[in-house]
Coordinates of C-alpha atoms in Angstrom, one line a residue:
M1 CA 143.2 -79.4 282.7
C2 CA 143.9 -81.9 279.6
G3 CA 143.7 -79.9 276.2
I4 CA 142.3 -82.0 272.7
V5 CA 142.5 -80.6 269.0
G6 CA 141.5 -82.8 265.7
Y7 CA 141.1 -82.0 262.0
I8 CA 139.6 -83.2 259.5
G9 CA 139.8 -81.4 255.8
S10 CA 142.6 -81.0 253.2
K11 CA 145.2 -79.1 255.1
P12 CA 148.0 -81.0 256.6
A13 CA 146.8 -82.0 259.9
K14 CA 150.1 -81.7 261.7
D15 CA 150.6 -78.2 261.5
I16 CA 146.4 -76.6 262.8
I17 CA 147.2 -79.9 265.4
I18 CA 150.4 -78.9 267.4
T19 CA 149.4 -75.1 266.6
G20 CA 146.6 -76.4 268.7
L21 CA 147.5 -78.0 271.1
K22 CA 149.8 -74.8 271.7
R23 CA 147.4 -72.8 272.0
L24 CA 145.9 -75.1 275.3
E25 CA 149.4 -74.7 277.2
Y26 CA 147.9 -72.6 279.6
R27 CA 145.4 -75.5 280.5
G28 CA 148.4 -76.9 282.0
Y29 CA 150.2 -80.8 281.5
D30 CA 152.9 -82.8 281.8
S31 CA 152.9 -84.6 278.2
A32 CA 151.7 -84.4 274.8
G33 CA 150.7 -86.5 271.6
L34 CA 149.4 -86.4 268.1
A35 CA 148.0 -89.0 265.9
I36 CA 147.7 -88.4 261.8
L37 CA 146.3 -91.4 260.3
N38 CA 147.3 -91.5 256.6
G39 CA 146.5 -95.1 255.1
E40 CA 148.2 -96.3 258.7
P41 CA 148.3 -94.1 262.1
L42 CA 151.4 -92.6 262.5
I43 CA 151.7 -92.0 266.5
Y44 CA 154.0 -89.0 268.3
K45 CA 154.2 -88.6 272.0
C46 CA 156.1 -87.7 274.5
K47 CA 157.2 -86.4 278.5
G48 CA 157.2 -82.8 277.9
K49 CA 156.3 -79.6 276.0
V50 CA 154.1 -78.9 272.5
H51 CA 157.7 -78.0 271.6
D52 CA 159.7 -81.4 272.1
L53 CA 156.6 -83.1 270.3
E54 CA 156.7 -80.4 267.4
E55 CA 160.6 -81.7 266.7
M56 CA 159.4 -85.3 267.1
V57 CA 156.7 -84.6 264.7
N58 CA 158.8 -82.6 262.1
A59 CA 161.4 -85.3 262.4
G60 CA 159.4 -87.9 260.8
N61 CA 157.1 -88.3 258.1
A62 CA 153.8 -87.3 259.7
E63 CA 151.3 -86.3 256.5
G64 CA 148.0 -86.8 256.6
T65 CA 144.6 -84.6 256.7
I66 CA 143.1 -86.0 259.8
G67 CA 144.5 -86.3 263.1
I68 CA 144.2 -85.2 266.9
G69 CA 146.2 -84.6 269.5
H70 CA 146.5 -84.2 273.1
T71 CA 148.2 -82.2 275.9
R72 CA 148.0 -84.6 279.0
W73 CA 147.8 -83.6 283.0
A74 CA 148.2 -87.1 285.1
T75 CA 146.0 -88.9 286.7
H76 CA 146.6 -92.6 285.9
G77 CA 149.6 -93.1 285.8
E78 CA 152.8 -91.0 286.0
P79 CA 153.8 -88.9 283.3
N80 CA 155.2 -90.5 280.6
E81 CA 155.6 -90.9 276.8
T82 CA 153.9 -94.8 277.6
N83 CA 151.1 -93.0 278.9
A84 CA 150.5 -89.7 277.2
H85 CA 147.9 -89.8 275.1
P86 CA 146.6 -90.7 272.0
Q87 CA 145.9 -94.0 273.5
V88 CA 145.6 -96.9 271.3
S89 CA 143.5 -100.3 271.2
Y90 CA 144.7 -103.4 271.7
R91 CA 144.0 -104.5 268.1
D92 CA 145.5 -100.9 267.1
N93 CA 142.3 -100.1 265.2
F94 CA 140.9 -97.1 267.4
I95 CA 143.0 -93.8 268.3
V96 CA 141.4 -92.5 271.5
V97 CA 142.7 -88.7 273.2
H98 CA 140.6 -88.3 276.7
N99 CA 140.3 -85.6 278.9
G100 CA 138.2 -86.7 282.1
I101 CA 138.1 -89.5 284.5
I102 CA 136.6 -92.9 284.3
E103 CA 135.8 -94.1 287.5
N104 CA 134.6 -97.8 286.8
Y105 CA 138.3 -99.0 284.5
G106 CA 139.6 -100.6 287.2
R107 CA 136.3 -103.4 287.0
I108 CA 136.6 -102.7 282.6
K109 CA 139.9 -103.3 282.5
R110 CA 140.0 -106.7 284.6
H111 CA 137.1 -107.8 282.6
L112 CA 138.6 -107.3 279.5
E113 CA 142.0 -109.0 280.9
G114 CA 139.6 -112.2 281.8
R115 CA 138.9 -112.4 278.0
G116 CA 142.1 -111.9 276.8
V117 CA 142.8 -108.0 276.6
T118 CA 146.1 -106.9 277.0
F119 CA 147.6 -103.2 278.0
A120 CA 150.4 -101.9 277.7
S121 CA 149.6 -98.1 279.8
Q122 CA 148.9 -97.4 283.4
T123 CA 145.7 -95.1 282.1
D124 CA 141.7 -94.8 282.7
T125 CA 141.9 -93.7 278.5
E126 CA 143.3 -97.5 277.2
V127 CA 140.8 -99.0 279.2
L128 CA 138.2 -97.0 277.2
A129 CA 140.2 -97.7 274.0
N130 CA 139.9 -101.3 274.6
L131 CA 136.5 -101.9 275.5
I132 CA 135.8 -100.1 272.3
E133 CA 137.3 -102.0 270.0
H134 CA 136.6 -105.5 272.2
L135 CA 132.7 -104.5 271.9
Y136 CA 134.1 -103.6 268.0
L137 CA 135.6 -106.8 267.4
E138 CA 133.3 -109.3 268.9
G139 CA 129.4 -107.9 268.5
D140 CA 131.0 -106.8 264.9
L141 CA 129.8 -102.9 265.1
T142 CA 130.5 -100.3 262.9
A143 CA 132.7 -97.9 265.0
E144 CA 129.9 -95.6 266.4
Q145 CA 128.1 -98.4 267.3
A146 CA 130.7 -99.8 269.9
I147 CA 132.0 -96.3 270.5
T148 CA 127.9 -95.8 271.9
M149 CA 127.8 -98.9 273.6
A150 CA 131.2 -98.6 275.5
L151 CA 130.1 -94.9 276.6
S152 CA 126.9 -96.2 278.3
R153 CA 129.1 -98.8 280.2
V154 CA 131.5 -95.8 281.8
E155 CA 131.0 -94.3 284.7
G156 CA 133.2 -90.7 285.4
T157 CA 133.9 -87.8 282.8
F158 CA 134.9 -87.9 279.8
G159 CA 135.6 -85.5 276.6
I160 CA 137.3 -87.5 274.3
V161 CA 138.0 -87.7 270.0
I162 CA 138.3 -90.9 268.6
I163 CA 139.9 -92.0 264.9
C164 CA 138.6 -95.5 263.3
R165 CA 141.2 -96.9 261.5
N166 CA 138.7 -98.8 259.1
E167 CA 136.4 -95.6 258.6
D168 CA 139.0 -93.0 257.7
D169 CA 137.0 -90.1 257.0
K170 CA 135.9 -89.4 260.4
L171 CA 136.2 -88.2 263.8
F172 CA 134.1 -88.9 266.6
A173 CA 133.7 -87.3 269.6
A174 CA 131.6 -87.1 272.5
R175 CA 131.3 -85.5 276.0
R176 CA 130.0 -86.1 279.7
G177 CA 131.1 -83.7 282.0
S178 CA 134.2 -82.6 279.7
P179 CA 134.0 -79.7 277.5
L180 CA 133.9 -80.2 273.9
V181 CA 133.9 -77.4 270.8
I182 CA 133.2 -78.3 267.3
G183 CA 134.7 -75.7 265.4
V184 CA 132.8 -75.6 261.8
G185 CA 134.5 -74.7 258.3
N186 CA 134.3 -74.9 254.6
N187 CA 135.3 -78.6 253.8
E188 CA 137.2 -78.7 256.6
N189 CA 136.3 -79.2 260.9
F190 CA 137.8 -78.7 263.9
I191 CA 137.4 -79.9 267.7
A192 CA 138.6 -79.3 270.6
S193 CA 138.6 -78.7 274.2
D194 CA 138.0 -75.1 274.3
A195 CA 137.7 -72.1 271.5
T196 CA 140.9 -71.0 271.6
P197 CA 142.7 -73.4 269.3
I198 CA 139.5 -72.7 266.9
A199 CA 139.6 -69.0 266.6
E200 CA 142.4 -68.5 263.9
H201 CA 140.2 -71.1 262.0
T202 CA 136.7 -69.9 262.2
Q203 CA 134.5 -68.0 264.3
R204 CA 131.5 -70.4 264.2
V205 CA 131.2 -73.4 266.6
I206 CA 129.2 -75.5 268.1
Y207 CA 129.6 -76.9 272.1
L208 CA 128.7 -80.2 272.9
N209 CA 125.8 -80.7 275.7
D210 CA 126.8 -83.8 277.4
D211 CA 125.8 -87.6 276.4
D212 CA 126.0 -85.9 272.6
L213 CA 128.1 -87.9 270.0
A214 CA 129.2 -86.5 267.4
I215 CA 130.4 -87.8 263.7
I216 CA 132.6 -85.1 261.8
Q217 CA 133.9 -85.8 258.4
R218 CA 135.5 -82.4 255.9
D219 CA 132.1 -81.7 254.4
Q220 CA 129.3 -82.8 257.2
M221 CA 128.7 -83.1 261.1
S222 CA 126.1 -85.2 262.6
L223 CA 125.0 -85.1 266.1
K224 CA 122.8 -87.8 268.2
N225 CA 122.2 -88.0 271.8
T226 CA 122.1 -91.1 274.5
S227 CA 118.7 -91.8 273.2
N228 CA 120.5 -92.3 269.5
L229 CA 118.5 -89.9 268.3
W230 CA 119.6 -87.6 265.9
V231 CA 120.2 -83.8 267.7
E232 CA 120.0 -80.6 265.4
P233 CA 123.5 -78.6 266.2
D234 CA 123.2 -74.8 268.0
V235 CA 126.0 -73.2 266.1
Q236 CA 127.0 -70.2 267.4
E237 CA 129.9 -67.2 266.8
I238 CA 132.7 -67.5 269.0
D239 CA 133.3 -63.6 270.6
F240 CA 137.1 -63.0 270.6
E241 CA 140.0 -62.5 267.7
I242 CA 143.1 -64.2 267.8
G243 CA 144.4 -61.5 269.0
E244 CA 143.4 -62.1 272.3
I245 CA 145.2 -65.0 272.7
D246 CA 148.3 -63.6 272.0
K247 CA 151.0 -62.0 274.7
E248 CA 150.7 -58.5 272.4
G249 CA 154.6 -57.8 273.5
Y250 CA 154.0 -59.1 276.9
E251 CA 156.7 -61.1 278.6
H252 CA 154.1 -63.6 280.0
F253 CA 150.1 -63.8 279.5
M254 CA 149.8 -63.1 283.1
L255 CA 151.2 -59.6 283.0
K256 CA 149.4 -59.1 279.7
E257 CA 146.0 -60.0 281.7
I258 CA 146.7 -57.6 284.5
H259 CA 147.3 -55.0 282.3
E260 CA 144.0 -56.2 280.5
Q261 CA 142.0 -55.4 283.8
P262 CA 140.8 -51.7 283.0
R263 CA 139.5 -53.0 279.3
A264 CA 137.6 -55.4 281.4
I265 CA 136.4 -54.3 284.1
H266 CA 134.5 -51.6 281.3
D267 CA 133.4 -54.1 279.1
T268 CA 131.9 -56.0 282.2
F269 CA 129.7 -52.9 282.5
R270 CA 129.7 -51.4 279.4
G271 CA 125.8 -51.8 278.1
R272 CA 124.4 -52.9 281.9
I273 CA 124.7 -49.3 282.7
M274 CA 122.6 -47.1 281.1
P275 CA 123.9 -44.0 279.3
D276 CA 122.4 -41.7 282.0
R277 CA 124.0 -43.0 284.3
S278 CA 120.4 -43.4 286.3
A279 CA 120.2 -47.3 286.5
I280 CA 121.8 -50.8 286.2
R281 CA 119.9 -53.5 283.5
L282 CA 121.6 -56.7 283.5
G283 CA 119.6 -58.6 280.7
G284 CA 120.5 -62.0 281.7
L285 CA 118.6 -61.7 285.0
H286 CA 115.5 -59.9 283.6
N287 CA 113.8 -63.5 283.7
V288 CA 114.6 -64.3 287.3
M289 CA 114.5 -60.7 288.8
S290 CA 111.8 -61.1 290.8
E291 CA 112.9 -63.9 292.1
L292 CA 116.2 -62.7 293.6
T293 CA 115.1 -59.6 294.4
N294 CA 112.3 -61.5 296.9
A295 CA 115.0 -64.2 298.0
D296 CA 115.2 -64.9 302.0
R297 CA 118.7 -66.7 301.3
I298 CA 121.5 -66.9 298.5
L299 CA 123.9 -69.5 298.7
I300 CA 127.4 -68.7 296.6
V301 CA 129.4 -72.1 295.3
A302 CA 133.0 -71.4 293.7
C303 CA 136.1 -73.0 293.8
G304 CA 139.6 -70.9 294.0
T305 CA 139.5 -67.4 292.8
S306 CA 136.1 -67.3 292.1
W307 CA 135.9 -68.3 295.5
H308 CA 137.3 -65.6 297.0
A309 CA 135.5 -63.2 294.6
G310 CA 132.0 -64.8 296.0
L311 CA 133.1 -64.0 299.8
L312 CA 133.3 -60.7 298.5
A313 CA 129.9 -60.3 297.0
E314 CA 129.0 -62.0 300.3
Y315 CA 130.3 -58.4 302.0
I316 CA 128.2 -56.3 298.7
F317 CA 124.9 -58.3 299.0
E318 CA 124.7 -58.4 302.6
E319 CA 125.3 -54.1 303.0
Y320 CA 123.5 -53.0 299.9
A321 CA 120.8 -55.8 299.2
R322 CA 120.2 -57.0 302.5
I323 CA 120.0 -60.3 301.7
P324 CA 121.6 -63.5 303.8
V325 CA 124.4 -65.0 302.0
E326 CA 126.4 -67.9 302.4
V327 CA 129.5 -68.5 300.6
E328 CA 130.4 -72.6 299.8
Y329 CA 133.2 -73.9 298.4
A330 CA 132.0 -76.0 295.8
S331 CA 134.4 -79.1 296.2
E332 CA 132.7 -79.1 299.3
F333 CA 129.1 -78.5 298.9
R334 CA 127.5 -81.3 297.0
Y335 CA 129.3 -84.0 299.9
R336 CA 128.0 -83.1 303.0
N337 CA 124.4 -82.9 302.8
P338 CA 123.8 -78.9 302.3
I339 CA 119.8 -77.7 303.3
V340 CA 118.8 -76.7 299.7
R341 CA 115.6 -75.2 299.8
K342 CA 113.1 -74.1 296.9
G343 CA 113.3 -70.1 296.9
D344 CA 116.7 -70.3 297.3
I345 CA 119.3 -68.2 295.1
I346 CA 122.2 -70.1 294.0
L347 CA 125.1 -68.2 292.8
A348 CA 127.6 -70.3 290.2
I349 CA 131.4 -68.4 290.2
S350 CA 133.6 -70.2 287.4
Q351 CA 135.8 -68.4 284.5
S352 CA 135.6 -71.1 282.6
G353 CA 132.0 -72.1 283.2
E354 CA 133.4 -75.8 283.5
T355 CA 134.7 -76.2 286.6
A356 CA 134.2 -79.8 288.0
D357 CA 133.1 -79.6 291.5
T358 CA 131.0 -76.2 290.8
L359 CA 129.4 -77.9 288.0
A360 CA 128.1 -80.6 289.9
A361 CA 127.2 -78.6 293.0
V362 CA 124.9 -76.3 290.2
R363 CA 123.4 -79.6 289.5
L364 CA 122.3 -81.0 292.8
A365 CA 121.2 -77.5 293.5
R366 CA 119.1 -77.5 290.6
E367 CA 117.8 -81.0 291.8
R368 CA 116.3 -79.5 295.2
G369 CA 114.3 -76.7 294.1
A370 CA 116.1 -73.8 294.1
T371 CA 116.6 -71.1 291.4
V372 CA 120.4 -71.4 290.2
L373 CA 122.0 -68.4 288.2
G374 CA 125.6 -68.7 287.1
I375 CA 128.4 -65.9 286.8
C376 CA 130.8 -67.4 284.2
N377 CA 133.6 -65.7 281.2
V378 CA 133.5 -68.3 278.7
V379 CA 130.2 -67.8 276.3
G380 CA 128.9 -71.5 275.6
S381 CA 130.0 -73.4 278.7
S382 CA 128.6 -76.0 280.3
I383 CA 127.4 -74.0 283.8
P384 CA 125.3 -71.4 281.5
R385 CA 123.6 -74.0 280.0
E386 CA 122.6 -75.2 282.8
T387 CA 121.8 -72.7 284.9
S388 CA 118.9 -70.6 284.6
A389 CA 120.0 -67.1 284.0
G390 CA 122.9 -65.5 284.9
V391 CA 125.6 -62.8 284.1
Y392 CA 128.6 -63.2 281.7
T393 CA 131.9 -61.0 282.6
H394 CA 133.0 -60.5 279.0
A395 CA 136.5 -60.2 280.6
G396 CA 137.7 -62.0 277.0
P397 CA 139.8 -65.4 276.8
E398 CA 142.5 -65.3 280.4
I399 CA 145.2 -67.6 279.0
G400 CA 147.6 -67.4 282.6
V401 CA 146.7 -70.0 285.1
A402 CA 146.5 -67.9 287.7
S403 CA 143.1 -65.9 287.4
T404 CA 143.9 -62.0 287.6
K405 CA 140.9 -60.5 285.5
A406 CA 138.2 -63.1 286.1
F407 CA 138.6 -62.4 290.0
T408 CA 137.9 -58.3 289.0
T409 CA 135.4 -59.0 286.4
Q410 CA 133.3 -61.4 288.7
I411 CA 133.5 -58.6 291.5
T412 CA 132.0 -56.2 289.0
A413 CA 129.1 -58.1 288.1
L414 CA 128.4 -59.6 291.7
A415 CA 128.6 -55.7 292.4
M416 CA 126.1 -54.3 289.8
M417 CA 123.3 -57.7 290.4
A418 CA 123.8 -56.5 294.6
F419 CA 123.1 -53.0 293.5
E420 CA 120.8 -53.8 291.2
V421 CA 118.4 -56.5 294.0
G422 CA 119.6 -53.6 296.3
Y423 CA 117.7 -50.7 294.8
K424 CA 114.5 -52.6 293.7
R425 CA 113.8 -53.9 297.1
G426 CA 114.0 -50.0 298.3
V427 CA 117.0 -51.1 300.3
L428 CA 119.2 -48.4 297.8
D429 CA 118.0 -44.3 297.7
E430 CA 118.4 -43.0 294.5
S431 CA 121.5 -40.9 295.8
C432 CA 123.6 -43.9 296.6
Y433 CA 122.3 -45.8 294.1
S434 CA 123.3 -43.1 292.2
A435 CA 127.0 -42.1 293.7
L436 CA 127.8 -46.6 292.9
I437 CA 126.9 -46.2 289.6
N438 CA 129.3 -42.6 289.4
E439 CA 132.2 -44.5 290.8
L440 CA 131.9 -47.8 289.2
T441 CA 132.8 -45.6 285.8
A442 CA 135.4 -44.1 287.7
I443 CA 136.7 -47.3 287.9
P444 CA 139.4 -48.5 285.2
D445 CA 140.6 -45.1 285.3
K446 CA 142.1 -45.3 288.6
M447 CA 142.9 -49.0 287.7
R448 CA 145.4 -47.4 284.9
K449 CA 146.4 -45.5 287.6
A450 CA 147.0 -48.5 290.0
L451 CA 148.8 -50.5 287.1
Q452 CA 151.6 -47.5 287.3
S453 CA 153.5 -48.9 290.1
N454 CA 154.0 -51.6 288.2
N455 CA 157.9 -50.5 288.9
L456 CA 157.9 -49.8 292.5
V457 CA 156.8 -53.0 292.7
E458 CA 159.5 -55.1 290.5
E459 CA 161.6 -53.1 292.9
L460 CA 159.7 -53.9 296.2
A461 CA 160.1 -57.7 294.5
A462 CA 163.2 -57.9 294.7
R463 CA 163.4 -57.5 298.3
F464 CA 161.6 -60.3 299.3
V465 CA 162.5 -62.6 296.5
N466 CA 164.2 -65.1 298.7
S467 CA 161.3 -65.3 301.1
T468 CA 160.1 -68.5 302.2
N469 CA 156.8 -67.5 304.1
A470 CA 154.4 -63.9 303.8
L471 CA 151.3 -63.2 305.8
Y472 CA 148.3 -61.2 303.9
L473 CA 146.1 -59.2 306.4
G474 CA 143.1 -57.1 305.1
R475 CA 139.9 -56.3 307.1
G476 CA 135.8 -55.8 305.7
Y477 CA 135.8 -55.8 302.2
L478 CA 139.9 -56.2 302.0
F479 CA 139.7 -59.9 304.0
P480 CA 138.9 -61.5 300.5
V481 CA 141.2 -59.3 299.1
A482 CA 144.2 -60.4 301.2
L483 CA 143.4 -63.8 300.6
E484 CA 143.6 -63.5 297.0
G485 CA 146.9 -62.1 297.1
A486 CA 148.3 -64.5 299.3
L487 CA 147.1 -67.8 296.9
K488 CA 148.5 -65.2 294.2
L489 CA 151.7 -65.8 295.7
K490 CA 151.3 -69.4 296.3
E491 CA 150.6 -70.0 293.1
I492 CA 153.1 -68.9 290.9
S493 CA 156.4 -68.8 293.0
Y494 CA 155.8 -71.2 295.0
I495 CA 156.0 -69.5 299.0
H496 CA 154.0 -70.0 301.4
A497 CA 151.4 -67.2 302.1
E498 CA 148.4 -67.7 304.3
G499 CA 145.7 -64.6 304.3
Y500 CA 143.8 -63.8 307.5
P501 CA 141.1 -61.0 308.5
A502 CA 143.8 -58.5 310.4
A503 CA 141.9 -58.9 313.7
E504 CA 142.5 -62.8 313.7
M505 CA 146.8 -62.3 314.1
K506 CA 146.2 -62.3 317.7
H507 CA 144.5 -65.6 317.6
G508 CA 147.2 -67.5 316.4
P509 CA 149.2 -66.4 313.6
I510 CA 151.0 -63.3 315.5
A511 CA 152.8 -66.3 316.7
L512 CA 154.9 -66.5 313.3
I513 CA 155.9 -62.8 312.4
D514 CA 159.5 -62.2 313.0
E515 CA 162.5 -59.9 311.2
N516 CA 162.1 -62.7 308.4
M517 CA 158.6 -62.3 308.0
P518 CA 157.0 -60.6 305.3
V519 CA 153.5 -59.1 306.2
V520 CA 151.5 -57.3 303.5
V521 CA 148.6 -55.1 304.9
V522 CA 145.7 -54.3 302.8
A523 CA 144.9 -50.9 304.6
P524 CA 142.6 -48.5 302.1
K525 CA 141.0 -45.8 304.2
E526 CA 137.7 -47.3 305.3
N527 CA 135.9 -48.2 307.9
T528 CA 138.3 -50.4 309.8
Y529 CA 141.2 -48.1 309.3
D530 CA 142.0 -46.9 312.7
K531 CA 142.0 -50.4 313.8
I532 CA 144.2 -52.1 311.0
I533 CA 146.6 -48.7 312.2
S534 CA 146.6 -51.0 315.4
N535 CA 147.5 -54.2 313.3
I536 CA 150.2 -52.7 312.3
Q537 CA 151.9 -51.7 315.1
E538 CA 151.3 -55.5 316.6
I539 CA 153.4 -56.2 313.7
K540 CA 156.2 -53.8 313.7
A541 CA 156.2 -54.3 317.5
R542 CA 157.3 -57.8 316.9
K543 CA 159.7 -56.9 314.0
G544 CA 158.1 -57.7 311.4
V545 CA 158.8 -56.1 307.9
V546 CA 155.0 -54.2 307.0
I547 CA 154.3 -54.1 303.1
A548 CA 151.2 -51.9 303.0
I549 CA 148.9 -51.1 300.4
V550 CA 147.1 -47.9 301.5
T551 CA 145.3 -45.3 299.9
E552 CA 147.0 -42.2 298.0
G553 CA 147.9 -39.6 300.0
D554 CA 147.8 -42.0 303.5
D555 CA 149.9 -40.2 305.9
V556 CA 149.3 -42.4 308.7
I557 CA 150.3 -45.7 307.7
S558 CA 153.2 -44.7 305.2
K559 CA 155.1 -43.3 308.8
I560 CA 155.0 -46.8 310.5
A561 CA 155.0 -49.2 307.3
D562 CA 158.3 -50.5 305.7
H563 CA 156.8 -50.1 302.3
V564 CA 154.2 -48.6 301.1
L565 CA 152.5 -48.9 297.3
E566 CA 149.2 -46.2 296.7
I567 CA 146.1 -47.0 294.5
P568 CA 143.2 -44.1 294.0
E569 CA 140.7 -43.1 296.4
T570 CA 137.5 -44.6 295.9
L571 CA 134.1 -46.2 298.0
P572 CA 135.3 -48.5 300.5
V573 CA 132.9 -51.4 298.0
Y574 CA 135.1 -51.2 295.4
S575 CA 138.6 -50.7 297.4
G576 CA 139.4 -54.7 296.6
L577 CA 139.0 -54.3 293.1
L578 CA 142.3 -51.3 293.1
A579 CA 144.1 -53.2 296.1
V580 CA 144.3 -56.7 294.2
I581 CA 146.3 -54.9 291.5
P582 CA 150.1 -54.1 293.4
L583 CA 149.0 -57.7 294.6
Q584 CA 149.2 -59.7 291.3
L585 CA 152.0 -57.5 290.9
L586 CA 153.9 -58.3 293.1
S587 CA 152.8 -62.5 293.3
Y588 CA 154.0 -61.9 289.6
H589 CA 157.8 -59.7 289.7
V590 CA 158.7 -62.5 292.5
A591 CA 157.6 -65.7 290.8
V592 CA 159.6 -64.5 287.6
M593 CA 162.8 -63.9 289.5
R594 CA 162.4 -66.5 291.1
G595 CA 163.0 -68.2 287.8
C596 CA 159.4 -69.9 288.2
D597 CA 156.8 -70.4 284.9
V598 CA 154.4 -67.7 285.7
D599 CA 151.6 -68.7 283.3
Q600 CA 152.1 -72.6 283.6
P601 CA 152.9 -73.3 287.2
R602 CA 153.7 -76.6 288.1
N603 CA 150.9 -78.8 289.3
L604 CA 148.4 -76.7 288.3
A605 CA 145.4 -76.4 285.3
K606 CA 143.9 -73.8 284.4
S607 CA 140.0 -75.3 284.0
V608 CA 140.1 -77.9 286.3
T609 CA 137.0 -80.2 285.0
V610 CA 138.2 -83.4 286.9
E611 CA 137.4 -83.8 290.8

């Protein structure tokens, strides 16, 4: 969602903030703004891109060593200059940037208007700024006191950074449900909504917890909680280099991240497979392995691509660990009074670790006594800190909004969990366990081979660039992959696409099939291979155009499909890891040919931190 960058030190703040905002463009936004404090606050805001903001700032006189910047994804009020952040309080004493939603802003606004406070924008953020100002003036409070009192009165989520004009040697920052990270430097400090703008300046960071308030100065930082007690900051080292958030010669981050998947898969299992390949050891689950092994039921909660990974994990856990699994949309889980029992295992999957709906599901499950585990990529994010244990995917930063390596590394981590649990439960014998481990170590090389189809996929994309609809079909382990392929096409090319279990085609979607409907069939060889051949023949009988993802050397489907993309042979449980590669490439090339903004699709955000 929205992005925040703040700086206080001795360097020109505008350069650090503008560069930082560019690092956060992947989160999705529709307007941008910056405030520099140099005696008087200098405010620059615009609808559009950070590049447009940069031109405004360079044309002005934005000199100063303390400042805050923001990229806004509109919630309250349309995208325009007035509603862009920073928002300034009615007497100009407070400058605020804010991620999240203040749910009771309407009630607060009416209260303040009744006391003569005026408003310029439609945003809930201006309501918060004016509440702070009102308390500051009416109560003769310090900035810290006014901010603390205001935050105690608001409902909803926030990650905020505030400048008080009368205390111009400080940044104030607080969070509740929306992430903030402080970067610790030498006589300078940084703050951002995630670590990507900070990595080029310092590797030392502090992740704020919910209801923390940080007072950040050039040479020091203090932290308080809601009880007004001082908190000892937990300084951590971030685990990526600046090169990981550059395109490194690729046209788009998405293409780079598709090609990074062999390395990402290797990093996910590296150090977790014993050197002799005799066993899997997931250290992050050590303290809960007994509960996981003896679980009667696993509930997986996730959203979007992570939900698709969870659905595939359901198949894997049930086959290889023989534990019943239910997969829930986190966005529905908390609102339908789910049955969660003590002894249940809840698996929360989120690339960012900050997905608002998934985090809410985690908290609900904890309240009801379940053991909650996390599968996340971002170290130090909220879900790992609020779960009992879990597994990091170690995929490295994923900048493209449309997840690619997050999907494959999540599946890898979940598969390793299932295999370790299945072996400890006695479901897997030594031979099967060993075969699964050995084949997993071969997947990165097979993925590299699958990526060699890029040019062929690009040629194929040119044939379907003007399609308006597409159908994706798969069976078994490949059904969730069909869903993911359809989602990718929708997300970045804006072509309507739907994924279905292939056998369900006859229960409705077959009515859509004609000579103008491309049908992507994910059909590597596995135990439903003969069935999917029948499904393809049904499509061809109705003049449908079939694009088939098949196992290398397939001599049956290749004769009846219109177009074939081959992937290396592997065990069925891993077929999705390879089959998703050409689907990702197909969506990418179609989107590029249609002139779409691949890394920042319209209306989407990378980390959905509001409901």
